[in-house]
Structure formats: C-alpha cells, structure tokens
Amino acid sequence: MRLSALLEMTGLGLSLVTGRDEPDPALRWVVTTDLLDPGRYLRGGELVLTGLVWRQDPADSETFVGCLAAAGVSALGAGDPGRDELPPDLVRACLRHRIPLLHVPPALSFAELTEQVVRRLSAGRASDITAVLDRHRRLVAGVTAGAGLDPVLRLVGHDLGMPCWVLTPAGRVVAGSHPLDEGTAPLLARGFLAAERLPCVPPGAERYSVLAVDEQATPRVADWFLAFEGSWRDWAPERRALAAELAAVVALERARLDDRLTPEGRTTQELVGLVLSGGRPDDFLPRLRVTGLLSERGYVAVSATARGGLRPGELRVVVKEVLHRMCAFPAVGVAGSAEPFGGAGDAWSPGEAGTRGGGGAGGGGGDGRGTTGPGDEIIALLPAPGPGGAAEGAGGTDVTAEVREAVRALAPGLGAGRISVGVSGVVPVEGLRGAVEEARHARRMAEDRPQPDAVVGHDELASHLLLLASVPDDVRRVFRARLLDPLHDYDRAHRADLVGTLETFLRVSGSWTRCAEILHVHVNTLRYRVQRIEELTGRDLSGLEDRVDFFLALRLG
C-alpha cells in the first residue's frame, strides 16, 4: 500500500505535514510505539504511529526520528489529544531525515487507523495470508489497547491452531493461550538458555519449539521467550512470519510493563535511594505502604553484581525474576558503585529510567539496558516471607536457599559472565540500612568464590569465612605456603597424598579409625602419614591450635 493511497482514504482525516516532495513510499505494516528508541522492533517499511509520550523536551524529537530513519520506516503518524498542531521540533526532525509526517486527528484512534491499513494490505492476498495478517492486526490492537498478552495468545492458539506461551528464563509463565503442562516450563527454560541457536526444539520437551523475543539479546538470561506447540521446522512461511510478528508484539508489551515508568516503580526506586543514602525509617514507611511492601514480619535485603556480560539493567531484570517467587514486586534500584554507603549520589535516580538501567516487571525493553561501570550493583528490598527474626518463612522457606536455587537455574544463560549475590537476615524497618550493608558483605564474599553463580547468605557471615574474606591476598599466600608447600612438594616427589590425608583427618575431627576407613588404609599407615606431616611442617596435629592453622590454610586455597 502506498502512502498516497492512505491519504486518499475518506473518513480518516489524515493530513501530510512533511514529505510532499518525497517519493511515494510503500507501507509494509503498522507499528504503534511510545518508546524513545523503538529501533530494535522495526524491520523497515512500517507506518509508525505515536502519541508522543516519549517527548519530554524538544531534543527528544531528533533522537526518535533518527531511530526511525535508521530503521528504514516509510512514514510517521503522530497525534496528541492535547494540542491541535504537532510540535515544531518534530516537524523539523522529519524534514531533516526525510521522513513523511502525518498528523493523526484526535478523533481517529490508532486502533481504527491500524485496522483500516491492515484491511487494505490484506485485500489482495491469498485467503490464508489474509487470515494471518488480520490476526496480527488484532494482536497489535489488543496490546496497544492495554489488554495484555493473554487475549493475544488465546487468539493465536485458538484461531490459528498455534498454542503458545510467553515465559521468563526462570521458567515463569507470563501469559499463554491455555495452561502449560506441569513440569514443562522448567524444561523449556533450560532449553532456551542452553540452545546454541534459536529457534530450537528443547531436549526433554520435544513437543515444543522455543523462540527468542529479542534475537539480539545476549546473554539470554535477561530476555523473555516464546514457546509454541509443535516443531517450528514444519511451519509454513506465513506461520513463521506470524511467530516473528508475535515476538515483536510481546517485546512491545514487555517494554510497556517497565515498572520504572510507573508511579509505584518510581516510589520503590526512591525507597532504595533513601536507604542507600541513610534516610530515616519515618521516610521509608509511606513508600512501603504505597507500594504494598509494608510488613510486620520484617525485611530482607539483597545485593547483586555481575561481570563479563550482564549490564546493570539486565542484572536488575534477573534479580527481580530471582525474587519473584517470594515477592512479585520487590523494591529494586541500581547503586552507582558496589561500595559501602557513599551518600545519595550512589543511588540511581528514578529520573534516569530508560537511560542507564533496563528491565521492567520481569522484562524491560527499548534502550533501557544501558551500560555503566563493572562495579554497578543492584539493591533489592522485600518483605520477609516468614516470621521475623529468622530467614525462614512459613512452610520452611529459606530466602538464601530460594535465591541460590533460582540463580543456579539461570546460570546456563550467563554465557561467559558471572553473577554474585548476597542475602541479609530479616530485620525490622529500622534495620534496613544495616541489612543492605550485611547483604553487601555477603555479596563481596560471593565475588571471591570461583562459581559463576555464587550466593552467600547472612548465616555465613558469622563463620570463619567472613574473616578469611577480609585477609589480603599476599597474607593468604604466605600463610598457606608455610604450612602446605612442604606437603605439596613431598606429594609430588613421592606420589603420596599427605594433603588429602590432612584434609580427611581434620574433617573427621582427628578420629583415627574413621579417617582410616575413609582413606581405605590401615590405622598404622595413617599414623605414619600424620607423623610425616608433623615432621615436614614442625606442627603437632594433636593440638587444637595447629589443627586450626591447618584448617584455615586449606580453606584459603
């Protein structure tokens, strides 16, 4: 369909503002968006419709139109019920980038305009293609009307015989054409995270195909994905096209649900900022009440950092997903530095939404995955899931264990990256600042561990591990070398196992019989080995102090 044909349609009231001297472009499809940078959802040839929600100052027009021009859109239709004319800065930007600009009158809804265009686009095509594209028009209309994804997926599943679901990498079903079989979601999530290429048929769930919502997202752990019943290899081209269009629709809905752009989301960010800057508990209470986080059971703080792939906005998405089973809407914010409290400047201001971090209510899209320094940290606050004073909730829920399980499930999607998480104990509202500091100490311990998905709980802070975590590297090396290097040298020269014997001996608290059984040696052989250890190191394993020194040296390794 040509732009001139659209302008000639009676009853629409469209007027051409710029582009009269430009060639008559073909319109491939219609996309409605209010993202400042919708480029990743555009494929070229679209008529883009916008209500100008993205325009906060005149400079935004250049950014928005520049993104459209880079994506190769055919025309832009804009309308604002609050004004009769379009902003001059928008007109200038369209002239500069040679994008035809249409004024959409207030009386014409975007849904009605989309319907008219799609009807014309579909009129000359074969009946099966017409049906698919008509469904797509209804998909776009449904999402832009705020109806959510469930009606959209039911439409695809029931009308086209393509049962489908939207899931998170943690296996949480966001929406679906109908309930998913029990136990299938985790298999689909593992297949999505581990697949070398997408789409794919995941192992253990061969009845399904999984597709990325955002094909450019790396790592996948911060993306949503689509699952369809049946093998994608058997689809006709029209169905593959519909799946791709559905992915674009889901991406738009994901961006629309970005909680940082809602009053509640901004309030939770303010709450995290107040805690980070040392605010008073009296300032926390109104925000906890407004966001539904007020709890008599107390609160838990979580600190998380990532390296080698995850950006702050993506890490925010991951943290929200990890905590979702315990709290659907935790207070989450980005601290500018993963260091102890340094004033209000450390907290990410809500006004930066869409420029620094990304993610939303399990998602986040647009350009909201901005990259900042490697020390950026996510702080989350959530009500304790059980009685105050313990990290266990009703039914034996352990916050650290839940977080550890969720992070481990997401680990295959980290790629070459790693995530480190610390979890505090349960505190009253007056102790929120201390809980954040405790979570940060735990997270620093997690960063020192070799696992790419380390999670440390507050209970480990009361053990020798807290002391070891603060020991400088050079002191660690000297202490360990003095005690263990003679044993390692002896083992290499004589193909012995004195270090292994020492570890086992300490693990069974010096029990000769138990240690010999584990090592499958005679007690006399064990006594000879222990005597050799004492001779090489000058220590006495019958004494508590020397046993403690050996224990710490082994742990420092």
Coordinates of C-alpha atoms in Angstrom, one line a residue:
M1 CA 0.0 0.0 0.0
R2 CA 1.3 3.4 -0.9
L3 CA 1.2 6.4 1.4
S4 CA -0.8 8.4 -1.2
A5 CA -3.5 5.7 -1.1
L6 CA -3.7 6.1 2.7
L7 CA -4.1 9.8 2.4
E8 CA -6.9 9.4 -0.1
M9 CA -8.9 7.1 2.2
T10 CA -12.1 9.0 3.1
G11 CA -13.2 9.5 6.7
L12 CA -9.7 9.3 8.3
G13 CA -8.9 13.0 8.3
L14 CA -5.1 12.4 7.9
S15 CA -3.0 15.3 6.7
L16 CA 0.5 15.3 5.3
V17 CA 2.8 17.7 7.2
T18 CA 6.2 16.8 5.6
G19 CA 7.2 14.7 2.6
R20 CA 5.2 16.3 -0.2
D21 CA 8.3 16.4 -2.4
E22 CA 9.5 12.9 -1.5
P23 CA 8.8 9.7 -3.4
D24 CA 5.5 7.9 -2.6
P25 CA 6.7 5.2 -0.1
A26 CA 5.2 1.8 0.3
L27 CA 3.7 0.9 3.6
R28 CA 4.5 -2.7 4.7
W29 CA 2.9 -2.7 8.1
V30 CA 1.8 -0.5 11.1
V31 CA 3.5 -0.3 14.4
T32 CA 2.4 1.7 17.4
T33 CA 5.0 2.8 19.9
D34 CA 5.8 5.4 22.5
L35 CA 9.4 4.3 23.1
L36 CA 12.1 6.9 22.6
D37 CA 14.2 4.3 20.7
P38 CA 12.0 1.7 19.1
G39 CA 14.6 0.7 16.6
R40 CA 15.0 -2.9 17.7
Y41 CA 11.3 -3.6 17.0
L42 CA 11.3 -2.2 13.5
R43 CA 12.2 -4.0 10.3
G44 CA 11.8 -1.3 7.7
G45 CA 8.8 -0.2 5.6
E46 CA 6.4 0.5 8.6
L47 CA 4.0 3.2 9.2
V48 CA 4.9 4.2 12.8
L49 CA 2.1 5.6 15.0
T50 CA 3.0 7.5 18.2
G51 CA 1.2 9.5 20.8
L52 CA 4.4 11.5 21.6
V53 CA 4.6 10.1 25.2
W54 CA 8.3 9.8 24.7
R55 CA 8.7 13.6 24.1
Q56 CA 10.0 15.1 27.3
D57 CA 11.9 18.0 25.7
P58 CA 12.4 19.2 22.1
A59 CA 15.7 17.3 21.7
D60 CA 13.9 14.0 22.0
S61 CA 12.3 14.6 18.6
E62 CA 15.7 14.3 16.9
T63 CA 16.5 11.1 18.8
F64 CA 13.2 9.5 18.0
V65 CA 13.1 10.4 14.3
G66 CA 16.7 9.5 13.9
C67 CA 16.0 6.0 15.1
L68 CA 13.1 5.7 12.7
A69 CA 15.3 6.8 9.8
A70 CA 18.0 4.3 10.7
A71 CA 15.4 1.5 10.8
G72 CA 14.1 2.5 7.3
V73 CA 10.5 3.2 8.2
S74 CA 8.2 4.5 5.5
A75 CA 6.3 7.2 7.4
L76 CA 5.4 8.6 10.8
G77 CA 1.9 9.3 12.0
A78 CA 1.7 11.4 15.2
G79 CA -1.2 12.7 17.2
D80 CA -1.6 14.4 20.6
P81 CA -5.2 14.9 22.0
G82 CA -3.8 17.9 24.0
R83 CA -2.9 20.0 21.0
D84 CA -4.1 20.8 17.5
E85 CA -0.7 21.0 15.9
L86 CA 2.4 18.8 16.0
P87 CA 5.5 20.2 17.8
P88 CA 7.7 22.2 15.5
D89 CA 10.8 20.3 16.6
L90 CA 9.2 17.1 15.4
V91 CA 8.4 18.6 12.1
R92 CA 12.0 19.9 11.7
A93 CA 13.4 16.4 12.6
C94 CA 11.2 14.7 10.0
L95 CA 12.3 17.2 7.3
R96 CA 15.9 16.7 8.2
H97 CA 15.6 12.9 8.0
R98 CA 13.2 13.0 5.0
I99 CA 10.6 11.0 6.9
P100 CA 7.0 11.7 5.7
L101 CA 5.0 13.0 8.7
L102 CA 1.2 12.6 9.0
H103 CA -1.0 14.4 11.5
V104 CA -3.5 12.0 13.1
P105 CA -6.6 13.9 14.3
P106 CA -7.7 13.4 17.9
A107 CA -11.0 11.8 16.6
L108 CA -9.1 9.0 14.9
S109 CA -7.8 6.2 17.2
F110 CA -4.6 4.4 16.4
A111 CA -6.5 1.1 16.6
E112 CA -9.0 2.2 14.0
L113 CA -6.3 3.5 11.7
T114 CA -4.4 0.2 12.1
E115 CA -7.5 -1.7 11.1
Q116 CA -8.0 0.4 8.0
V117 CA -4.4 0.0 6.8
V118 CA -4.3 -3.7 7.5
R119 CA -7.6 -4.3 5.7
R120 CA -6.1 -2.6 2.6
L121 CA -2.9 -4.5 2.9
S122 CA -4.7 -7.8 3.2
A123 CA -7.3 -7.3 0.5
G124 CA -5.2 -8.6 -2.4
R125 CA -3.6 -11.5 -0.8
A126 CA -4.4 -15.2 -0.7
S127 CA -7.0 -16.2 1.9
D128 CA -4.6 -17.9 4.3
I129 CA -2.2 -15.0 4.3
T130 CA -5.1 -12.6 4.8
A131 CA -6.2 -14.6 7.8
V132 CA -2.8 -14.5 9.4
L133 CA -2.3 -10.7 8.8
D134 CA -5.8 -9.9 10.1
R135 CA -5.0 -11.8 13.3
H136 CA -1.8 -9.7 13.5
R137 CA -3.9 -6.5 13.3
R138 CA -5.9 -7.8 16.2
L139 CA -2.7 -8.6 18.1
V140 CA -1.4 -5.0 17.7
A141 CA -4.8 -3.5 18.5
G142 CA -5.2 -5.7 21.6
V143 CA -1.8 -4.8 23.0
T144 CA -2.0 -1.1 22.3
A145 CA -5.4 -1.1 24.0
G146 CA -3.7 -2.4 27.1
A147 CA -5.5 -5.7 27.2
G148 CA -2.3 -7.6 27.9
L149 CA -0.9 -10.7 26.3
D150 CA -3.3 -13.4 27.4
P151 CA -6.1 -12.4 24.9
V152 CA -3.4 -12.1 22.2
L153 CA -2.0 -15.6 22.8
R154 CA -5.5 -17.1 23.1
L155 CA -6.2 -15.6 19.7
V156 CA -3.1 -17.2 18.1
G157 CA -3.7 -20.5 19.9
H158 CA -7.4 -21.0 19.2
D159 CA -8.0 -19.2 15.9
L160 CA -4.8 -20.4 14.2
G161 CA -4.2 -23.6 16.0
M162 CA -0.8 -22.5 17.3
P163 CA -0.8 -22.9 21.1
C164 CA 1.8 -20.6 22.6
W165 CA 3.2 -19.2 25.8
V166 CA 5.4 -16.4 26.9
L167 CA 8.0 -17.4 29.6
T168 CA 10.9 -16.0 31.5
P169 CA 14.3 -17.7 31.6
A170 CA 13.4 -18.9 35.2
G171 CA 10.5 -20.8 33.8
R172 CA 7.8 -18.5 35.0
V173 CA 4.8 -18.4 32.6
V174 CA 4.0 -14.7 31.9
A175 CA 1.0 -15.5 29.6
G176 CA -0.4 -18.3 27.5
S177 CA -3.1 -19.5 25.2
H178 CA -4.0 -22.1 27.8
P179 CA -2.4 -23.6 30.9
L180 CA 1.0 -25.2 30.3
D181 CA 1.5 -28.9 31.3
E182 CA 3.1 -29.2 34.8
G183 CA 6.8 -29.6 34.7
T184 CA 7.2 -28.4 31.1
A185 CA 8.1 -24.8 31.9
P186 CA 11.5 -25.6 33.5
L187 CA 12.4 -27.8 30.6
L188 CA 11.5 -25.1 28.1
A189 CA 13.6 -22.5 30.1
R190 CA 16.6 -24.8 30.3
G191 CA 16.4 -25.4 26.5
F192 CA 16.1 -21.7 25.8
L193 CA 19.1 -20.8 28.0
A194 CA 21.3 -23.6 26.7
A195 CA 20.5 -23.6 23.0
E196 CA 23.3 -22.8 20.6
R197 CA 20.8 -21.4 18.1
L198 CA 17.2 -20.3 18.2
P199 CA 14.5 -21.3 17.3
C200 CA 15.0 -24.8 18.6
V201 CA 13.3 -27.9 19.9
P202 CA 14.5 -28.2 23.6
P203 CA 15.7 -31.6 24.9
G204 CA 13.1 -33.2 27.1
A205 CA 10.3 -31.1 25.6
E206 CA 10.3 -32.3 22.0
R207 CA 6.6 -31.3 21.6
Y208 CA 7.6 -27.7 21.7
S209 CA 9.6 -25.0 19.9
V210 CA 11.2 -22.0 21.6
L211 CA 12.0 -18.6 20.1
A212 CA 13.7 -15.5 21.5
V213 CA 11.6 -12.4 22.0
D214 CA 14.7 -10.3 21.3
E215 CA 17.0 -12.1 18.9
Q216 CA 19.8 -9.6 19.7
A217 CA 19.7 -10.1 23.5
T218 CA 23.0 -11.5 24.9
P219 CA 23.1 -13.0 27.4
R220 CA 19.6 -14.6 27.2
V221 CA 19.2 -14.6 30.9
A222 CA 17.5 -11.2 30.8
D223 CA 15.1 -11.9 27.9
W224 CA 11.7 -13.4 27.6
F225 CA 11.0 -16.2 25.2
L226 CA 8.1 -17.7 23.2
A227 CA 7.2 -21.4 23.3
F228 CA 4.9 -22.9 20.6
E229 CA 3.4 -26.4 20.5
G230 CA 4.9 -28.4 17.6
S231 CA 8.2 -28.2 15.7
W232 CA 9.0 -24.9 14.0
R233 CA 10.6 -26.7 11.1
D234 CA 7.1 -27.8 10.0
W235 CA 5.7 -24.3 9.8
A236 CA 4.6 -22.7 6.6
P237 CA 6.3 -19.3 5.8
E238 CA 3.2 -17.5 6.9
R239 CA 3.3 -19.1 10.3
R240 CA 7.0 -18.3 10.7
A241 CA 6.2 -14.7 9.8
L242 CA 3.4 -14.6 12.4
A243 CA 5.7 -16.0 15.1
A244 CA 8.2 -13.3 14.3
E245 CA 5.5 -10.6 14.5
L246 CA 4.2 -12.0 17.7
A247 CA 7.7 -11.8 19.2
A248 CA 7.7 -8.1 18.3
V249 CA 4.3 -7.6 19.9
V250 CA 5.5 -9.4 23.1
A251 CA 8.6 -7.1 23.1
L252 CA 6.4 -4.0 23.0
E253 CA 4.2 -5.3 25.9
R254 CA 7.4 -6.1 27.8
A255 CA 8.5 -2.6 27.4
R256 CA 5.1 -1.2 28.3
L257 CA 5.3 -3.2 31.6
D258 CA 8.6 -1.5 32.6
D259 CA 7.8 -0.7 36.3
R260 CA 10.3 2.1 36.5
L261 CA 8.0 4.2 34.4
T262 CA 5.0 3.7 36.8
P263 CA 4.4 5.8 40.0
E264 CA 4.8 2.6 42.1
G265 CA 8.1 1.7 40.3
R266 CA 9.5 5.2 40.9
T267 CA 8.5 5.0 44.5
T268 CA 10.3 1.8 45.1
Q269 CA 13.4 3.3 43.5
E270 CA 13.1 6.3 45.8
L271 CA 12.9 3.9 48.7
V272 CA 16.1 2.1 47.7
G273 CA 17.8 5.5 47.3
L274 CA 16.7 6.7 50.7
V275 CA 18.1 3.5 52.3
L276 CA 21.4 3.8 50.5
S277 CA 21.7 7.5 51.5
G278 CA 21.0 6.8 55.2
G279 CA 17.4 8.1 55.3
R280 CA 15.2 7.9 58.4
P281 CA 12.8 5.0 58.9
D282 CA 10.0 7.5 59.1
D283 CA 10.7 8.3 55.5
F284 CA 10.6 4.6 54.5
L285 CA 7.1 3.9 55.9
P286 CA 5.0 5.9 53.5
R287 CA 6.8 4.5 50.5
L288 CA 6.5 0.9 51.9
R289 CA 2.8 1.5 52.4
V290 CA 2.2 2.9 48.9
T291 CA 4.0 0.1 47.2
G292 CA 2.3 -2.7 49.2
L293 CA 5.6 -3.7 50.8
L294 CA 4.7 -2.8 54.4
S295 CA 5.2 -5.9 56.5
E296 CA 5.1 -6.8 60.2
R297 CA 7.4 -9.7 59.6
G298 CA 10.4 -7.6 58.7
Y299 CA 12.5 -7.2 55.6
V300 CA 15.4 -8.9 53.7
A301 CA 18.0 -7.0 51.6
V302 CA 19.7 -8.5 48.5
S303 CA 22.9 -7.2 46.9
A304 CA 24.0 -8.4 43.4
T305 CA 26.7 -7.6 41.0
A306 CA 27.6 -9.1 37.6
R307 CA 30.7 -9.2 35.4
G308 CA 31.5 -10.4 31.9
G309 CA 28.3 -9.8 30.0
L310 CA 25.4 -8.7 32.1
R311 CA 24.7 -4.9 32.1
P312 CA 23.1 -3.2 35.1
G313 CA 19.7 -3.0 33.5
E314 CA 19.8 -6.7 32.6
L315 CA 21.0 -7.6 36.1
R316 CA 18.0 -5.7 37.5
V317 CA 15.7 -7.9 35.4
V318 CA 17.5 -11.0 36.6
V319 CA 17.3 -10.0 40.3
K320 CA 13.5 -9.3 40.0
E321 CA 13.0 -12.7 38.4
V322 CA 15.1 -14.4 41.1
L323 CA 13.0 -12.9 43.8
H324 CA 9.6 -13.2 42.1
R325 CA 8.6 -16.4 43.8
M326 CA 8.9 -14.7 47.2
C327 CA 7.8 -11.2 46.2
A328 CA 6.2 -10.3 42.9
F329 CA 7.1 -6.6 43.1
P330 CA 10.3 -6.1 45.3
A331 CA 11.8 -2.6 45.6
V332 CA 14.8 -2.7 43.2
G333 CA 17.3 0.0 42.4
V334 CA 20.8 0.5 40.9
A335 CA 23.6 1.8 43.1
G336 CA 26.3 3.6 41.1
S337 CA 29.1 1.8 43.0
A338 CA 29.3 -1.5 44.7
E339 CA 31.0 0.1 47.7
P340 CA 29.7 0.9 51.2
F341 CA 27.4 3.8 51.6
G342 CA 28.7 6.9 49.9
G343 CA 25.8 9.3 50.0
A344 CA 22.7 9.8 47.9
G345 CA 24.8 10.1 44.8
D346 CA 25.3 6.3 44.8
A347 CA 21.6 5.7 44.3
W348 CA 20.2 5.6 40.8
S349 CA 17.7 8.4 40.4
P350 CA 14.3 7.5 39.0
G351 CA 14.7 10.3 36.5
E352 CA 17.3 8.2 34.8
A353 CA 14.9 5.5 33.8
G354 CA 15.4 4.5 30.2
T355 CA 18.9 5.8 30.1
R356 CA 21.0 3.8 32.5
G357 CA 19.4 0.5 33.5
G358 CA 16.8 -1.5 31.8
G359 CA 14.2 -4.1 32.6
G360 CA 10.8 -4.0 34.0
A361 CA 8.2 -6.1 35.5
G362 CA 10.1 -9.2 34.6
G363 CA 11.2 -7.5 31.4
G364 CA 12.2 -4.1 30.2
G365 CA 12.9 -3.2 26.7
G366 CA 13.7 -0.3 24.4
D367 CA 17.1 1.2 25.1
G368 CA 16.8 0.7 28.8
R369 CA 19.8 -1.7 29.1
G370 CA 22.5 1.0 29.2
T371 CA 26.0 0.0 30.1
T372 CA 27.8 1.5 33.1
G373 CA 30.9 0.5 35.1
P374 CA 31.7 -3.0 36.3
G375 CA 31.1 -2.0 39.9
D376 CA 27.4 -1.3 39.4
E377 CA 25.2 -3.0 42.0
I378 CA 21.6 -3.9 42.3
I379 CA 20.0 -3.5 45.7
A380 CA 16.6 -5.2 46.3
L381 CA 14.4 -4.9 49.4
L382 CA 11.5 -7.3 50.0
P383 CA 9.2 -8.3 52.9
A384 CA 10.4 -11.4 54.8
P385 CA 8.4 -14.4 53.6
G386 CA 8.0 -15.7 57.1
P387 CA 8.2 -14.8 60.8
G388 CA 10.5 -12.0 61.7
G389 CA 13.8 -12.8 63.3
A390 CA 14.7 -15.7 61.0
A391 CA 15.4 -16.3 57.4
E392 CA 12.8 -18.9 57.2
G393 CA 9.2 -18.3 56.2
A394 CA 6.0 -20.2 56.6
G395 CA 6.4 -23.7 55.3
G396 CA 10.2 -23.7 55.9
T397 CA 11.0 -21.2 53.1
D398 CA 14.7 -20.2 53.3
V399 CA 15.4 -16.9 51.5
T400 CA 19.0 -17.7 50.7
A401 CA 18.2 -21.2 49.6
E402 CA 15.4 -19.9 47.3
V403 CA 17.7 -17.3 45.8
R404 CA 20.5 -19.8 45.3
E405 CA 18.2 -22.3 43.6
A406 CA 16.8 -19.6 41.2
V407 CA 20.3 -18.2 40.4
R408 CA 21.6 -21.7 39.7
A409 CA 18.7 -22.4 37.3
L410 CA 19.6 -19.2 35.4
A411 CA 23.4 -19.9 35.3
P412 CA 23.3 -21.5 31.8
G413 CA 22.1 -18.2 30.4
L414 CA 25.0 -16.2 31.8
G415 CA 27.4 -17.2 29.0
A416 CA 30.9 -16.1 29.9
G417 CA 29.5 -13.8 32.6
R418 CA 29.1 -14.3 36.3
I419 CA 26.7 -13.1 39.0
S420 CA 27.4 -12.7 42.7
V421 CA 24.6 -12.3 45.2
G422 CA 24.5 -11.6 49.0
V423 CA 21.4 -12.0 51.1
S424 CA 20.8 -10.4 54.5
G425 CA 18.9 -11.7 57.5
V426 CA 15.5 -10.5 58.5
V427 CA 15.4 -7.0 60.1
P428 CA 12.7 -4.5 61.1
V429 CA 12.2 -1.4 59.1
E430 CA 14.7 0.4 61.4
G431 CA 17.4 -2.0 60.4
L432 CA 17.1 -1.7 56.6
R433 CA 20.3 0.2 56.2
G434 CA 22.1 -2.4 58.3
A435 CA 20.5 -5.2 56.2
V436 CA 21.8 -3.6 53.0
E437 CA 25.3 -3.4 54.5
E438 CA 25.1 -7.1 55.6
A439 CA 23.9 -8.1 52.1
R440 CA 26.8 -6.2 50.6
H441 CA 29.3 -8.0 52.9
A442 CA 27.8 -11.3 51.8
R443 CA 28.0 -10.3 48.2
R444 CA 31.7 -9.5 48.5
M445 CA 32.3 -13.0 49.8
A446 CA 30.4 -14.4 46.9
E447 CA 32.6 -12.4 44.5
D448 CA 35.7 -14.2 45.9
R449 CA 34.2 -17.6 45.1
P450 CA 35.1 -19.5 41.9
Q451 CA 31.5 -20.3 40.9
P452 CA 29.9 -18.1 38.3
D453 CA 26.6 -18.1 40.2
A454 CA 27.7 -17.7 43.9
V455 CA 25.2 -16.8 46.5
V456 CA 26.1 -16.1 50.1
G457 CA 23.6 -15.8 52.9
H458 CA 23.9 -13.9 56.2
D459 CA 24.4 -17.1 58.2
E460 CA 27.9 -17.4 56.6
L461 CA 28.9 -14.0 57.9
A462 CA 29.1 -15.5 61.4
S463 CA 31.7 -18.1 60.5
H464 CA 35.4 -18.1 59.8
L465 CA 34.6 -17.4 56.2
L466 CA 33.9 -13.7 57.0
L467 CA 37.4 -13.4 58.5
L468 CA 39.1 -15.2 55.5
A469 CA 37.3 -12.9 53.0
S470 CA 39.0 -9.9 54.5
V471 CA 42.5 -11.3 54.5
P472 CA 44.8 -9.7 51.9
D473 CA 46.0 -11.9 49.1
D474 CA 49.7 -11.7 49.9
V475 CA 49.0 -12.7 53.5
R476 CA 46.9 -15.6 52.3
R477 CA 49.7 -16.8 50.0
V478 CA 52.4 -16.6 52.7
F479 CA 50.3 -18.3 55.4
R480 CA 49.2 -21.1 53.1
A481 CA 52.7 -21.6 51.6
R482 CA 54.4 -22.0 55.0
L483 CA 52.0 -24.8 56.1
L484 CA 51.2 -26.6 52.9
D485 CA 54.0 -26.1 50.4
P486 CA 56.2 -28.8 52.2
L487 CA 53.3 -31.3 51.9
H488 CA 52.7 -30.5 48.2
D489 CA 56.4 -30.9 47.4
Y490 CA 56.5 -34.2 49.2
D491 CA 53.4 -35.4 47.4
R492 CA 54.8 -34.6 44.0
A493 CA 58.2 -36.2 44.8
H494 CA 56.9 -39.4 46.3
R495 CA 53.4 -39.6 44.6
A496 CA 51.9 -39.5 48.1
D497 CA 48.7 -37.9 49.4
L498 CA 49.6 -36.1 52.5
V499 CA 47.4 -33.1 51.7
G500 CA 44.4 -35.3 51.1
T501 CA 45.1 -37.2 54.3
L502 CA 45.3 -34.0 56.2
E503 CA 42.0 -32.8 54.9
T504 CA 40.3 -36.0 55.8
F505 CA 41.9 -36.1 59.2
L506 CA 40.6 -32.6 60.1
R507 CA 37.2 -33.3 58.6
V508 CA 36.6 -36.2 61.0
S509 CA 37.9 -34.2 63.9
G510 CA 41.1 -36.3 64.3
S511 CA 39.3 -39.7 64.5
W512 CA 42.0 -42.3 63.6
T513 CA 39.5 -45.1 62.9
R514 CA 37.1 -43.0 60.9
C515 CA 39.8 -41.4 58.8
A516 CA 41.5 -44.7 58.0
E517 CA 38.1 -46.1 56.9
I518 CA 37.5 -43.2 54.5
L519 CA 41.0 -43.4 53.1
H520 CA 40.9 -47.3 52.9
V521 CA 44.2 -47.6 54.7
H522 CA 45.4 -49.4 57.9
V523 CA 45.4 -47.2 61.0
N524 CA 49.2 -47.7 61.3
T525 CA 49.6 -46.4 57.7
L526 CA 47.5 -43.3 58.7
R527 CA 49.7 -42.8 61.8
Y528 CA 52.8 -42.9 59.7
R529 CA 51.3 -40.2 57.3
V530 CA 50.3 -37.9 60.1
Q531 CA 53.8 -38.3 61.7
R532 CA 55.3 -37.4 58.3
I533 CA 53.1 -34.3 58.1
E534 CA 54.2 -33.2 61.6
E535 CA 57.9 -33.7 60.7
L536 CA 57.7 -31.7 57.4
T537 CA 55.8 -28.8 59.0
G538 CA 57.0 -28.7 62.5
R539 CA 53.4 -28.8 63.8
D540 CA 51.6 -31.1 66.2
L541 CA 48.2 -32.3 65.0
S542 CA 47.2 -33.4 68.4
G543 CA 47.0 -29.8 69.5
L544 CA 43.9 -27.6 68.7
E545 CA 45.9 -24.5 67.7
D546 CA 47.9 -26.3 65.0
R547 CA 44.8 -28.1 63.7
V548 CA 43.0 -24.7 63.4
D549 CA 46.0 -23.3 61.4
F550 CA 46.0 -26.3 59.0
F551 CA 42.2 -25.9 58.6
L552 CA 42.4 -22.3 57.7
A553 CA 45.3 -22.8 55.3
L554 CA 43.3 -25.4 53.5
R555 CA 40.3 -23.1 53.3
L556 CA 42.4 -20.3 52.0
G557 CA 43.2 -22.5 49.0

